[in-house]
Tab-separated table of N, CA and C in Angstrom:
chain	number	residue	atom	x	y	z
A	1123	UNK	N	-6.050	180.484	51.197
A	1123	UNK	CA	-6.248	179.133	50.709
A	1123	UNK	C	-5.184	178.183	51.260
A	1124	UNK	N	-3.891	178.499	50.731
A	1124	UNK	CA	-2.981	177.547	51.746
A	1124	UNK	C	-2.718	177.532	53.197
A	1125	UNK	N	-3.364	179.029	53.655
A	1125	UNK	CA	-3.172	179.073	55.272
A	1125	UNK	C	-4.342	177.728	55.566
A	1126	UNK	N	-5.665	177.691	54.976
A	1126	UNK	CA	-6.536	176.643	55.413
A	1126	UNK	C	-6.050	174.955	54.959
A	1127	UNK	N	-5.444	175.438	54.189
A	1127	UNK	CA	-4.771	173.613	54.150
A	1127	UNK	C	-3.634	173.595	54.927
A	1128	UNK	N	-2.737	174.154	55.015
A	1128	UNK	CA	-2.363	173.914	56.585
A	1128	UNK	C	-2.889	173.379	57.404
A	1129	UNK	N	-3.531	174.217	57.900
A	1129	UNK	CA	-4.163	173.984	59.496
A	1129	UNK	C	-5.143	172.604	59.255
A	1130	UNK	N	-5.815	172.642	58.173
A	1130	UNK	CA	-6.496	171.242	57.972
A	1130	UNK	C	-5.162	170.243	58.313
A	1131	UNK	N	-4.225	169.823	57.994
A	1131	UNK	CA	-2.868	169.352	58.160
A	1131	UNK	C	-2.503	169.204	59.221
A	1132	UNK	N	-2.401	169.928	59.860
A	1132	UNK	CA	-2.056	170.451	61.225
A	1132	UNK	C	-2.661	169.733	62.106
A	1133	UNK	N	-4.500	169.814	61.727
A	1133	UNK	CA	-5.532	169.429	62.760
A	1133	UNK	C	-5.753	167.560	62.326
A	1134	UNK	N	-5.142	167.276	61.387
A	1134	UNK	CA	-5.017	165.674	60.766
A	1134	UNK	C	-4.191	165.277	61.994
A	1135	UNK	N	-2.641	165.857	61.994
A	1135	UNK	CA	-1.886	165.385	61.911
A	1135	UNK	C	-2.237	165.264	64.039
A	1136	UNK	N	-2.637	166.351	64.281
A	1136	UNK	CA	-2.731	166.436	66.127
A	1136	UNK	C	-3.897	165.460	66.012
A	1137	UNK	N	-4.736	164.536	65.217
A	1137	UNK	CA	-5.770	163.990	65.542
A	1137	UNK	C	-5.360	162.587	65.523
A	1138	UNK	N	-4.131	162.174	64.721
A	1138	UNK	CA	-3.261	161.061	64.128
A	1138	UNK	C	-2.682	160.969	65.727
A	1139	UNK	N	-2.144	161.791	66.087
A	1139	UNK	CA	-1.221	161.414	67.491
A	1139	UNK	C	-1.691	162.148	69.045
A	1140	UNK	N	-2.757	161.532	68.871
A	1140	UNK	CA	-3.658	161.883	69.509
A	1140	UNK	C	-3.431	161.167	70.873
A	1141	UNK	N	-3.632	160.864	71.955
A	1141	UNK	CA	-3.488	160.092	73.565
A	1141	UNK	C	-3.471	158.611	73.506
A	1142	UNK	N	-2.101	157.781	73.295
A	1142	UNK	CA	-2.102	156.548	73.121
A	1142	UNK	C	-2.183	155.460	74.286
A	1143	UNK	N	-2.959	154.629	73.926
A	1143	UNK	CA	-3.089	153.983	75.478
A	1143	UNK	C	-1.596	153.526	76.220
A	1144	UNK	N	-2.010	152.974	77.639
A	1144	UNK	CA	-0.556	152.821	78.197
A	1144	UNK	C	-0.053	151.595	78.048
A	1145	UNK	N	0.923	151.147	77.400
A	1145	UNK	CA	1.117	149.968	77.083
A	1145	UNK	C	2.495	149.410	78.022
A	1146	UNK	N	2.519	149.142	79.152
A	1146	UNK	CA	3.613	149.120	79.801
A	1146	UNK	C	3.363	147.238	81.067
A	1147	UNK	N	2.593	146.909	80.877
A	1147	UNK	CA	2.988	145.493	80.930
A	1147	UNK	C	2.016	145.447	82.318
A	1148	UNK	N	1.133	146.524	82.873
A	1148	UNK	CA	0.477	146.192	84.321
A	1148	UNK	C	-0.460	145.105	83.770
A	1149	UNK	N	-0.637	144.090	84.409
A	1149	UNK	CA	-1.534	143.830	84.277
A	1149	UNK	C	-1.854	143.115	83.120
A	1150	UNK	N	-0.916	143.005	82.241
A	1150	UNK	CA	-0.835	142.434	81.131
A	1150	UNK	C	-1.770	143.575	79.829
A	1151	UNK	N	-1.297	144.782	80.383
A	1151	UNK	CA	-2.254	145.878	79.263
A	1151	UNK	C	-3.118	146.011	79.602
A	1152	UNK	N	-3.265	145.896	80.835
A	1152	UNK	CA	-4.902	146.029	81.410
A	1152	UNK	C	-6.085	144.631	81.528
A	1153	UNK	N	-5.636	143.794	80.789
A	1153	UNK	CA	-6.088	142.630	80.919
A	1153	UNK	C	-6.436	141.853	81.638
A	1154	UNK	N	-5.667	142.382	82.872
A	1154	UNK	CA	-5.855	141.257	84.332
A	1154	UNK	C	-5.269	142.599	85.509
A	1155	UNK	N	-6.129	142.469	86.843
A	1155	UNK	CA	-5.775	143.438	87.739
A	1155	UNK	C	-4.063	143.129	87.941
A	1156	UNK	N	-3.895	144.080	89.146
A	1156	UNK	CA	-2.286	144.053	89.709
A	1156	UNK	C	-2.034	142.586	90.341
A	1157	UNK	N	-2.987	142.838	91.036
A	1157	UNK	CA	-3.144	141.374	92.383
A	1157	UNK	C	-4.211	140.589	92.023
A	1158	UNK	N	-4.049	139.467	90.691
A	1158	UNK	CA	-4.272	138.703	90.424
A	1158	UNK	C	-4.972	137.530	90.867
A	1159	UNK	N	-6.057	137.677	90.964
A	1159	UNK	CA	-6.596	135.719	91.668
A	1159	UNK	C	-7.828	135.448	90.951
A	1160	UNK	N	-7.859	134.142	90.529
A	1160	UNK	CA	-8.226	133.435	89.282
A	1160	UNK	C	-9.486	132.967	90.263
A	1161	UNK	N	-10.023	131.945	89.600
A	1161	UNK	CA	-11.885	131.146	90.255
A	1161	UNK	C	-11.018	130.299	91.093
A	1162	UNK	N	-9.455	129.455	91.116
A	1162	UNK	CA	-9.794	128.431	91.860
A	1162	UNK	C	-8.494	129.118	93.093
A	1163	UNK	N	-8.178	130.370	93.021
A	1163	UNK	CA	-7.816	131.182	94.164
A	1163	UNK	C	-6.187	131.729	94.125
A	1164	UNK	N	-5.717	131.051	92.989
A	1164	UNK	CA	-4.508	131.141	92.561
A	1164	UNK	C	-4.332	132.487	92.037
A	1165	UNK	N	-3.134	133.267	93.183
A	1165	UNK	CA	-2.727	134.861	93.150
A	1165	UNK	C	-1.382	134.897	92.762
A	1166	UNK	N	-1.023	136.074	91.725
A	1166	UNK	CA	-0.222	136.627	91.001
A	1166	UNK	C	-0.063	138.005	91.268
A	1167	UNK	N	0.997	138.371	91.375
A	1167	UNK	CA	1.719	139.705	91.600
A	1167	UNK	C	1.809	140.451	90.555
A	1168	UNK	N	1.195	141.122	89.585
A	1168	UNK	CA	1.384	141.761	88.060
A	1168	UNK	C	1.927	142.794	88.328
A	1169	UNK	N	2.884	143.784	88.733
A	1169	UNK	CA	3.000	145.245	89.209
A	1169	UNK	C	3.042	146.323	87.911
A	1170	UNK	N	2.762	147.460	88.322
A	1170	UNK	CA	2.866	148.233	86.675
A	1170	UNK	C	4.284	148.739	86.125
A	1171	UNK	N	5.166	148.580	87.036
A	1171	UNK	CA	6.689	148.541	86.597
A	1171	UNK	C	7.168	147.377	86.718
A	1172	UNK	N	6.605	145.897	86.195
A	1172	UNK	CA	7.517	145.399	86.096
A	1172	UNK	C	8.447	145.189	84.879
A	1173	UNK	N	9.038	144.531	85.199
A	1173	UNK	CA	10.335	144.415	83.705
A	1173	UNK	C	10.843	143.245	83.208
A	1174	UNK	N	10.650	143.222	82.347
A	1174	UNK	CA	10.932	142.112	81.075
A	1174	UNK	C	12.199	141.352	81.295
A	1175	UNK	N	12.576	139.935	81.124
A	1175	UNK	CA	13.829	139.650	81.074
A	1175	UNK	C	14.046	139.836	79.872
A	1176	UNK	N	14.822	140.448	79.050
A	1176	UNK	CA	14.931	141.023	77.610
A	1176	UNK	C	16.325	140.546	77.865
A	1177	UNK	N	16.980	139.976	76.556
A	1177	UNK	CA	17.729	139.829	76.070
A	1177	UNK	C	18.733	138.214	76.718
A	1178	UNK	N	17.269	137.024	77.230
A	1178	UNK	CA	17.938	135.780	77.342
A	1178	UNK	C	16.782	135.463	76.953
A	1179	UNK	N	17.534	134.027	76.489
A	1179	UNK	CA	16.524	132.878	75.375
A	1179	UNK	C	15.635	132.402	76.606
A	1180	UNK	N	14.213	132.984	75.710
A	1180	UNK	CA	13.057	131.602	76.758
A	1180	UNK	C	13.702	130.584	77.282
A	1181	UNK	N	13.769	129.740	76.388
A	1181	UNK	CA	13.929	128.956	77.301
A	1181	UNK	C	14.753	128.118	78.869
A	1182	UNK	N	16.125	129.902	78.499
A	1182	UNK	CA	16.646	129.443	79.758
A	1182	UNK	C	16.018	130.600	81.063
A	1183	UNK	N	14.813	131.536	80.842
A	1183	UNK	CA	14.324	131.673	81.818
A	1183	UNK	C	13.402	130.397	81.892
A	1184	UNK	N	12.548	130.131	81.204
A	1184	UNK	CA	12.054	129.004	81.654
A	1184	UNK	C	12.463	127.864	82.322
A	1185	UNK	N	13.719	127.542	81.977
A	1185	UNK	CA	13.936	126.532	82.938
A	1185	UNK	C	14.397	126.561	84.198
A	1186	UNK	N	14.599	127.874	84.367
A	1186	UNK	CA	14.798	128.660	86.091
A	1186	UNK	C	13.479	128.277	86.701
A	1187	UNK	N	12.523	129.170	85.946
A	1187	UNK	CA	11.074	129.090	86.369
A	1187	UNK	C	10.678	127.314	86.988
A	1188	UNK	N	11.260	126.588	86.291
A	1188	UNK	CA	10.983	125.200	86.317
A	1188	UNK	C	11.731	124.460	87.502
A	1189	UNK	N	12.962	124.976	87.333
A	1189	UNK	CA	13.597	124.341	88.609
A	1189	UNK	C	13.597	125.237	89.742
A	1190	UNK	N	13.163	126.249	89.727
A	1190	UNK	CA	12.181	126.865	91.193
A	1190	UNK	C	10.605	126.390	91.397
A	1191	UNK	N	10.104	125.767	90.567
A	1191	UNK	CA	9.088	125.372	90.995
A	1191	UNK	C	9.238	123.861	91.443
A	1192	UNK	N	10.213	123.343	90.894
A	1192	UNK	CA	10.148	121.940	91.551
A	1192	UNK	C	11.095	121.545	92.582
A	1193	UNK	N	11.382	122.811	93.099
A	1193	UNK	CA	12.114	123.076	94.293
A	1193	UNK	C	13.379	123.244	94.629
A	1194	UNK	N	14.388	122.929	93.602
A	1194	UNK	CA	15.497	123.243	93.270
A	1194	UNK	C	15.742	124.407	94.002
A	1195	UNK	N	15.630	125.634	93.815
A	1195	UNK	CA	15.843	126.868	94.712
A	1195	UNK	C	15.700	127.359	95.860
A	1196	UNK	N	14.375	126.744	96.451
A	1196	UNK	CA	14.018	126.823	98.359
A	1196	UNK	C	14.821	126.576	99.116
A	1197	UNK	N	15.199	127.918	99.382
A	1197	UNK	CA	16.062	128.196	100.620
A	1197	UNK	C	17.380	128.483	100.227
A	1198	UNK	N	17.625	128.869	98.872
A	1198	UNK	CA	18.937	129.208	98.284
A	1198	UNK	C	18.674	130.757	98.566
A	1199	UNK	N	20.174	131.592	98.257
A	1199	UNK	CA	19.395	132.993	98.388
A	1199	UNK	C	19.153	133.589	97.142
A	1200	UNK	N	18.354	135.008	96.827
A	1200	UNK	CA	17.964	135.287	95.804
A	1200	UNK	C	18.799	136.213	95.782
A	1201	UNK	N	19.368	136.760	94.604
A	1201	UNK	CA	20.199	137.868	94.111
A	1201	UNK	C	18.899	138.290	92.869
A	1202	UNK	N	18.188	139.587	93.230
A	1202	UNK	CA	17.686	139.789	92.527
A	1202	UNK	C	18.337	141.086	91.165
A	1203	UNK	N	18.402	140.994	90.293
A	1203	UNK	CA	18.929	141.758	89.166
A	1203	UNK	C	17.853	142.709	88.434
A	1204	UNK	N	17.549	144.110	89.708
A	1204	UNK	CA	16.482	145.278	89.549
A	1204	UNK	C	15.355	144.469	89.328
A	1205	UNK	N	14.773	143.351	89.662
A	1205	UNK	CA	13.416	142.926	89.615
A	1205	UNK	C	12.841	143.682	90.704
A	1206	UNK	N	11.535	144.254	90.320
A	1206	UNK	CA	10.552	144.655	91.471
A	1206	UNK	C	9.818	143.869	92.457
A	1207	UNK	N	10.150	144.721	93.137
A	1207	UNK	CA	9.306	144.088	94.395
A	1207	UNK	C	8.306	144.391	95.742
A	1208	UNK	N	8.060	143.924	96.331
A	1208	UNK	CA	6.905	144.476	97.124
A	1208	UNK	C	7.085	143.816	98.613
A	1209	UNK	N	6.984	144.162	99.581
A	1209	UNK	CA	6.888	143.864	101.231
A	1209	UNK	C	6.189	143.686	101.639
A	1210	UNK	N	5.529	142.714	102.026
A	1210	UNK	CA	4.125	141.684	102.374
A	1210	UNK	C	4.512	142.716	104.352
A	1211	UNK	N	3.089	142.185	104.627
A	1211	UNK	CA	3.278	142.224	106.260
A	1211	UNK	C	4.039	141.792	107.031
A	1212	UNK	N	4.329	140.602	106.355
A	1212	UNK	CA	5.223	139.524	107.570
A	1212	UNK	C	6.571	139.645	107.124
A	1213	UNK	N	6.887	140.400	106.014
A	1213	UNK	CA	8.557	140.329	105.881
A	1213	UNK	C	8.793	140.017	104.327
A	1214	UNK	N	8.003	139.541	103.972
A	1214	UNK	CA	7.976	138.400	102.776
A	1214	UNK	C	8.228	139.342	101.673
A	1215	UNK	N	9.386	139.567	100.678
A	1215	UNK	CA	9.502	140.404	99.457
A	1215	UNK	C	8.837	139.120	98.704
A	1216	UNK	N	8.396	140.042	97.321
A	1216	UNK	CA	7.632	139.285	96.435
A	1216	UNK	C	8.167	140.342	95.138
A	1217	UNK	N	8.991	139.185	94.457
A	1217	UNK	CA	9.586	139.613	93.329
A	1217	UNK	C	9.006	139.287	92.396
A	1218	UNK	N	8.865	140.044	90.797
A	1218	UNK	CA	8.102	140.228	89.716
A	1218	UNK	C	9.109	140.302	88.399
A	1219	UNK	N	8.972	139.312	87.347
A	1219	UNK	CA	9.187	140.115	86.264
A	1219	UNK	C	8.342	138.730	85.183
A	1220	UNK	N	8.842	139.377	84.094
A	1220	UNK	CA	7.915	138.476	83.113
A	1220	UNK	C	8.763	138.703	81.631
A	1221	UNK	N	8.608	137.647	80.910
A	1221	UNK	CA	9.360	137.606	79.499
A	1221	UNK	C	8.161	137.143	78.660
A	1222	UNK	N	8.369	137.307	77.321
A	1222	UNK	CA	7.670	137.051	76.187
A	1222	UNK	C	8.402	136.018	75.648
A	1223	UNK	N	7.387	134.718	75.132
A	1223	UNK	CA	7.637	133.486	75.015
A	1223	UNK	C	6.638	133.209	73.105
A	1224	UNK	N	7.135	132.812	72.459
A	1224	UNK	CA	6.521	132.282	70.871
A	1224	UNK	C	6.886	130.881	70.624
A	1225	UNK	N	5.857	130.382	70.471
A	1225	UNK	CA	5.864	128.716	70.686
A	1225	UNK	C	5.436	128.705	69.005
A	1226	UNK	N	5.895	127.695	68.358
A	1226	UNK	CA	5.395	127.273	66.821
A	1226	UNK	C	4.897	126.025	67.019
A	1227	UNK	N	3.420	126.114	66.766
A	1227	UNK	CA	2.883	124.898	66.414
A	1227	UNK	C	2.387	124.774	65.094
A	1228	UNK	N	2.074	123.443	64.676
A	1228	UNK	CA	1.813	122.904	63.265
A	1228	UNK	C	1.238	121.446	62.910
A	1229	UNK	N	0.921	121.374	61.789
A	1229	UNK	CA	0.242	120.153	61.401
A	1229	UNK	C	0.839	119.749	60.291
A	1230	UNK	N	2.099	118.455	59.818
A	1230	UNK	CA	2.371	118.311	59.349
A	1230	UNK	C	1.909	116.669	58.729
A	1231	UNK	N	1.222	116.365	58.132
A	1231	UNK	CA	0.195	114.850	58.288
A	1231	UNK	C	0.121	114.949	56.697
A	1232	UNK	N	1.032	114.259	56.021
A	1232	UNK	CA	0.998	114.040	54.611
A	1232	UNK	C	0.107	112.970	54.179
A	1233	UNK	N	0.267	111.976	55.386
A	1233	UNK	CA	-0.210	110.419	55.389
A	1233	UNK	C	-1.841	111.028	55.209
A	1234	UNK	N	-2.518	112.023	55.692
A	1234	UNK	CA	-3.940	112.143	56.238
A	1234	UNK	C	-4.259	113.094	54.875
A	1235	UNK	N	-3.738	113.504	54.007
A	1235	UNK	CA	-3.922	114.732	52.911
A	1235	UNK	C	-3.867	115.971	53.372
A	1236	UNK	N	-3.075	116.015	54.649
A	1236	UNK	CA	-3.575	117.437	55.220
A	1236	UNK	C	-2.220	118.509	54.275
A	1237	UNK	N	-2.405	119.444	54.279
A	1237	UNK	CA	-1.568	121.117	53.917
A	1237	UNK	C	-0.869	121.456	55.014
A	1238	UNK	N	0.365	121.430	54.869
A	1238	UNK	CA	1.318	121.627	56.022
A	1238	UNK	C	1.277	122.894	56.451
A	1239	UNK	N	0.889	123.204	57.650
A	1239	UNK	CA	0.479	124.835	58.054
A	1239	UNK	C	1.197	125.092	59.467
A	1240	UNK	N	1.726	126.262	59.855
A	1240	UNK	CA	2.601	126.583	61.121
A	1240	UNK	C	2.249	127.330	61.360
A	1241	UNK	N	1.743	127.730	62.539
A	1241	UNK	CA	1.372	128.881	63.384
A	1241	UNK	C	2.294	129.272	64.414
A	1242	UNK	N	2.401	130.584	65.145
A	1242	UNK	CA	3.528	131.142	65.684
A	1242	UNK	C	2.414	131.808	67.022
A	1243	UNK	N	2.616	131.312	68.217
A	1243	UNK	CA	0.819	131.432	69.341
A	1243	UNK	C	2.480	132.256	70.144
A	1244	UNK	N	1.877	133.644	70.725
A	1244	UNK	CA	2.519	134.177	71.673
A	1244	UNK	C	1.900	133.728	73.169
A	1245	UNK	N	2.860	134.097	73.740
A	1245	UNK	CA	2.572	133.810	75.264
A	1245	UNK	C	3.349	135.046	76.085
A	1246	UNK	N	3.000	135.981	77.346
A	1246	UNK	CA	3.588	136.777	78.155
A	1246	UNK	C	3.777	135.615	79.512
A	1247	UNK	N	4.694	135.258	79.816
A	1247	UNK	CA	4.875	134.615	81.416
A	1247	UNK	C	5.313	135.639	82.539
A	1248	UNK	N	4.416	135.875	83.554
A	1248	UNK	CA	5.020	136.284	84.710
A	1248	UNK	C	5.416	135.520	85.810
A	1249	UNK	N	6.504	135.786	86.314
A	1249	UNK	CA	6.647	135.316	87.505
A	1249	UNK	C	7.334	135.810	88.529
A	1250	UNK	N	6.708	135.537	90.111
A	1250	UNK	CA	7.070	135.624	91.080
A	1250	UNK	C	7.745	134.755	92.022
A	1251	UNK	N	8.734	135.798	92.761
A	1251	UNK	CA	9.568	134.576	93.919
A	1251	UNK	C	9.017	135.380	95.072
A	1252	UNK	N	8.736	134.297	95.959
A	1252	UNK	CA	8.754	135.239	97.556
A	1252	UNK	C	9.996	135.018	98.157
A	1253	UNK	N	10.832	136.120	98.681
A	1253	UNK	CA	11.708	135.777	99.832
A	1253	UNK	C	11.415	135.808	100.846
A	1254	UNK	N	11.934	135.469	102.039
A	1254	UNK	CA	11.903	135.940	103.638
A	1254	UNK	C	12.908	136.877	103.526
A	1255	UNK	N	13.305	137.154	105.130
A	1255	UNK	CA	13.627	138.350	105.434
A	1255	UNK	C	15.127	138.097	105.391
A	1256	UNK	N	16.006	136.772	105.136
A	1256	UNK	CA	17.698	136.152	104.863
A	1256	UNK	C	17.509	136.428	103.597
A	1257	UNK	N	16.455	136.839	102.396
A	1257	UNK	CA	17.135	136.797	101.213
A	1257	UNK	C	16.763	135.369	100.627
A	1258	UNK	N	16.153	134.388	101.520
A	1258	UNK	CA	16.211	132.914	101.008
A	1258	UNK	C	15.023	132.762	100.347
A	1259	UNK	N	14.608	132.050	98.900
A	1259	UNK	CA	13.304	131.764	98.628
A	1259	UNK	C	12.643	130.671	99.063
A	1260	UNK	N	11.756	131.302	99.487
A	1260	UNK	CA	10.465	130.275	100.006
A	1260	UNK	C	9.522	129.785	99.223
A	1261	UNK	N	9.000	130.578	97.871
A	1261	UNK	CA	8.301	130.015	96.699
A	1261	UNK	C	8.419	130.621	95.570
A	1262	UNK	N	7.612	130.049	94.815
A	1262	UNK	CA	7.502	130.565	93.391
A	1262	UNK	C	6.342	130.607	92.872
A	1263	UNK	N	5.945	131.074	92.276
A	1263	UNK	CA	4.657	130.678	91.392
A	1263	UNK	C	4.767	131.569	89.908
A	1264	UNK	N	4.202	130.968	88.867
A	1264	UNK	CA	4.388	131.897	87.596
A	1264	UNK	C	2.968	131.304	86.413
A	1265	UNK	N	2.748	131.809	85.917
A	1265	UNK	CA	1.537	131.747	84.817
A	1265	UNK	C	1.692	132.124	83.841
A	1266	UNK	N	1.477	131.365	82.718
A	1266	UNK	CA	1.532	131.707	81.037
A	1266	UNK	C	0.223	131.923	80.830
A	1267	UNK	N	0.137	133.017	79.993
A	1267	UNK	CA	-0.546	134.076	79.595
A	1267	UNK	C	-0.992	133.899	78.011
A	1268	UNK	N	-1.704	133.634	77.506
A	1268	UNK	CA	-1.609	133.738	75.899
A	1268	UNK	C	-2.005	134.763	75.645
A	1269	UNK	N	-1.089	135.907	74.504
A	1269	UNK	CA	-1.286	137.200	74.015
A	1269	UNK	C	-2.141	137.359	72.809
């Protein structure tokens, strides 16, 4: 009698921890291929090792992201810090990583009778730099993601 409740136990417990999907950031969880391109042709680098900037505030990766896109960085060199990367044909590294971003929005309208309500909307951002072959960046591109 208790040998069979055991194994009933046993066979719970191997059915509880059973093959968990891979949750490691390719692709955004599977969500979007590696090599990324949207309807209006716009390509993204997703790799399945890439890596998180963990442990700086959004918003000062973001504002990297921002002043490499508005050109601030072209042609500076890149010191990359273990970001992954990949070797195009022509020379071109194409660096990857991505951080998790939580934006709070809300409706606060006393004047209108509304119920003051706050929502907390995640976002995953990836982004890529291309270098040339000096180390210098030539672009950027990056995309917010809502999770």
């Amino acid at each position: 009698m208790y040998k069979n409740i055991a194994l009933l136990c046993v066979f719970v417990l191997l059915c509880a921890c059973g093959p968990l999907p891979k949750y490691n950031k390719s692709g955004l969880w599977g969500k979007y291929p590696e090599n990324f391109v949207d309807s209006d042709g716009f390509t993204l680098w997703m790799p399945s090792n890439m890596h998180a900037r963990q442990g700086m505030y959004a918003y000062v990766v973001q504002r990297y992201i921002d002043e490499c896109m508005n050109g601030d960085y072209i042609g500076g060199k890149y010191e990359p810090s273990g970001d992954v990367y990949k070797i195009l044909k022509d020379g071109t590294k194409i660096y990857a990583y991505y951080y998790d971003e939580d934006t709070d929005v809300g409706v606060n309208a006393l004047a209108f009778n509304l119920t003051p309500m706050q929502m907390n909307i995640g976002y995953d951002v990836v982004f890529n730099i291309y270098v040339d072959k000096d180390e210098k960046i030539t672009r950027c591109k990056y995309m917010r993601i809502r999770n």
